[in-house]
Tab-separated table of C-alpha atoms in Angstrom:
chain	number	residue	atom	x	y	z
A	1	UNK	CA	-42.079	20.613	-34.049
A	2	UNK	CA	-42.303	20.340	-30.271
A	3	UNK	CA	-40.062	17.562	-30.021
A	4	UNK	CA	-37.256	19.295	-32.241
A	5	UNK	CA	-37.159	22.121	-29.891
A	6	UNK	CA	-36.974	20.289	-27.207
A	7	UNK	CA	-33.886	18.527	-28.269
A	8	UNK	CA	-32.439	21.837	-29.227
A	9	UNK	CA	-33.152	23.217	-26.198
A	10	UNK	CA	-31.417	20.151	-24.093
A	11	UNK	CA	-28.473	20.241	-26.438
A	12	UNK	CA	-27.544	24.124	-25.776
A	13	UNK	CA	-28.751	24.619	-22.172
A	14	UNK	CA	-25.437	23.224	-20.980
A	15	UNK	CA	-23.574	25.903	-22.869
A	16	UNK	CA	-25.469	28.640	-20.984
A	17	UNK	CA	-25.722	27.322	-17.553
A	18	UNK	CA	-23.143	26.642	-14.930
A	19	UNK	CA	-23.855	24.475	-11.796
A	20	UNK	CA	-20.623	25.261	-10.119
A	21	UNK	CA	-17.957	27.916	-11.182
A	22	UNK	CA	-14.633	25.837	-11.990
A	23	UNK	CA	-12.563	28.415	-10.251
A	24	UNK	CA	-14.687	27.989	-6.799
A	25	UNK	CA	-14.514	24.198	-6.865
A	26	UNK	CA	-10.691	24.099	-7.416
A	27	UNK	CA	-8.292	23.559	-4.641
A	28	UNK	CA	-5.373	25.589	-4.778
A	29	UNK	CA	-2.635	24.903	-2.493
A	30	UNK	CA	0.261	27.143	-2.473
A	31	UNK	CA	3.799	26.417	-1.308
A	32	UNK	CA	2.287	23.503	1.425
A	33	UNK	CA	2.902	19.933	1.236
A	34	UNK	CA	-0.052	17.351	0.986
A	35	UNK	CA	0.933	15.274	3.968
A	36	UNK	CA	3.724	15.624	6.296
A	37	UNK	CA	6.093	12.626	7.383
A	38	UNK	CA	7.411	12.614	10.865
A	39	UNK	CA	10.937	12.420	11.086
A	40	UNK	CA	12.349	9.279	12.692
A	41	UNK	CA	14.147	10.048	15.750
A	42	UNK	CA	13.205	6.782	17.797
A	43	UNK	CA	15.521	3.825	16.848
A	44	UNK	CA	12.533	1.556	16.667
A	45	UNK	CA	11.127	3.783	13.576
A	46	UNK	CA	14.719	3.963	12.103
A	47	UNK	CA	14.904	-0.128	12.244
A	48	UNK	CA	11.459	-0.354	10.702
A	49	UNK	CA	12.369	1.728	7.728
A	50	UNK	CA	15.541	0.031	7.548
A	51	UNK	CA	13.904	-3.222	7.312
A	52	UNK	CA	11.249	-2.019	4.761
A	53	UNK	CA	14.023	-0.786	2.710
A	54	UNK	CA	16.564	-3.791	2.873
A	55	UNK	CA	14.626	-6.847	3.845
A	56	UNK	CA	14.028	-9.417	1.438
A	57	UNK	CA	11.193	-11.519	2.246
A	58	UNK	CA	11.695	-15.808	2.750
A	59	UNK	CA	9.505	-16.964	-0.276
A	60	UNK	CA	10.488	-20.650	-0.092
A	61	UNK	CA	8.167	-20.806	3.047
A	62	UNK	CA	5.453	-18.957	2.046
A	63	UNK	CA	5.500	-20.921	-1.272
A	64	UNK	CA	5.665	-24.287	0.367
A	65	UNK	CA	2.889	-23.592	2.622
A	66	UNK	CA	0.720	-22.007	-0.300
A	67	UNK	CA	1.206	-25.238	-2.202
A	68	UNK	CA	0.438	-27.667	0.480
A	69	UNK	CA	-2.512	-25.359	1.664
A	70	UNK	CA	-4.264	-25.457	-1.724
A	71	UNK	CA	-3.726	-29.321	-1.530
A	72	UNK	CA	-5.314	-29.589	1.820
A	73	UNK	CA	-5.983	-26.913	4.185
A	74	UNK	CA	-5.389	-29.403	7.137
A	75	UNK	CA	-2.037	-30.520	5.775
A	76	UNK	CA	-0.757	-26.904	5.051
A	77	UNK	CA	-0.825	-25.977	8.562
A	78	UNK	CA	1.978	-28.513	9.303
A	79	UNK	CA	4.945	-26.406	7.377
A	80	UNK	CA	3.020	-22.851	8.509
A	81	UNK	CA	3.559	-24.103	12.331
A	82	UNK	CA	6.977	-25.238	11.425
A	83	UNK	CA	8.135	-22.336	9.427
A	84	UNK	CA	6.713	-19.545	12.012
A	85	UNK	CA	7.877	-21.669	15.343
A	86	UNK	CA	11.927	-21.747	14.067
A	87	UNK	CA	14.016	-18.759	14.303
A	88	UNK	CA	16.353	-17.755	11.579
A	89	UNK	CA	19.829	-18.596	11.575
A	90	UNK	CA	22.175	-15.760	12.875
A	91	UNK	CA	24.345	-15.707	9.381
A	92	UNK	CA	20.828	-15.342	7.121
A	93	UNK	CA	20.134	-12.076	9.182
A	94	UNK	CA	22.186	-9.946	7.122
A	95	UNK	CA	23.298	-7.085	9.451
A	96	UNK	CA	26.563	-5.900	9.465
A	97	UNK	CA	27.183	-5.296	13.314
A	98	UNK	CA	25.606	-8.112	15.667
A	99	UNK	CA	26.186	-5.889	18.601
A	100	UNK	CA	23.560	-3.270	17.251
A	101	UNK	CA	20.843	-5.955	17.182
A	102	UNK	CA	20.941	-7.337	20.915
């Protein structure tokens, strides 16, 4: 009987007691933004945003370096160094006005 009353008390105790009022713990934000984004006024920031939107990564070099590195890490350094040391061709850059690039 004692065990039954203990089980009954344990099951019904959460219904009658509250450790915290849900209204107190709720965060209410009215007409406010959760975060603010700075307006891009600098050309450098505008360029970074534009590159993030339009730049397609060169996957061939990364794939070749990955496969070669999986075979042998030391041999994988060769394509990694070659790919990072060469500059892209001007026609592959894909920008519309070359004067804005300089």
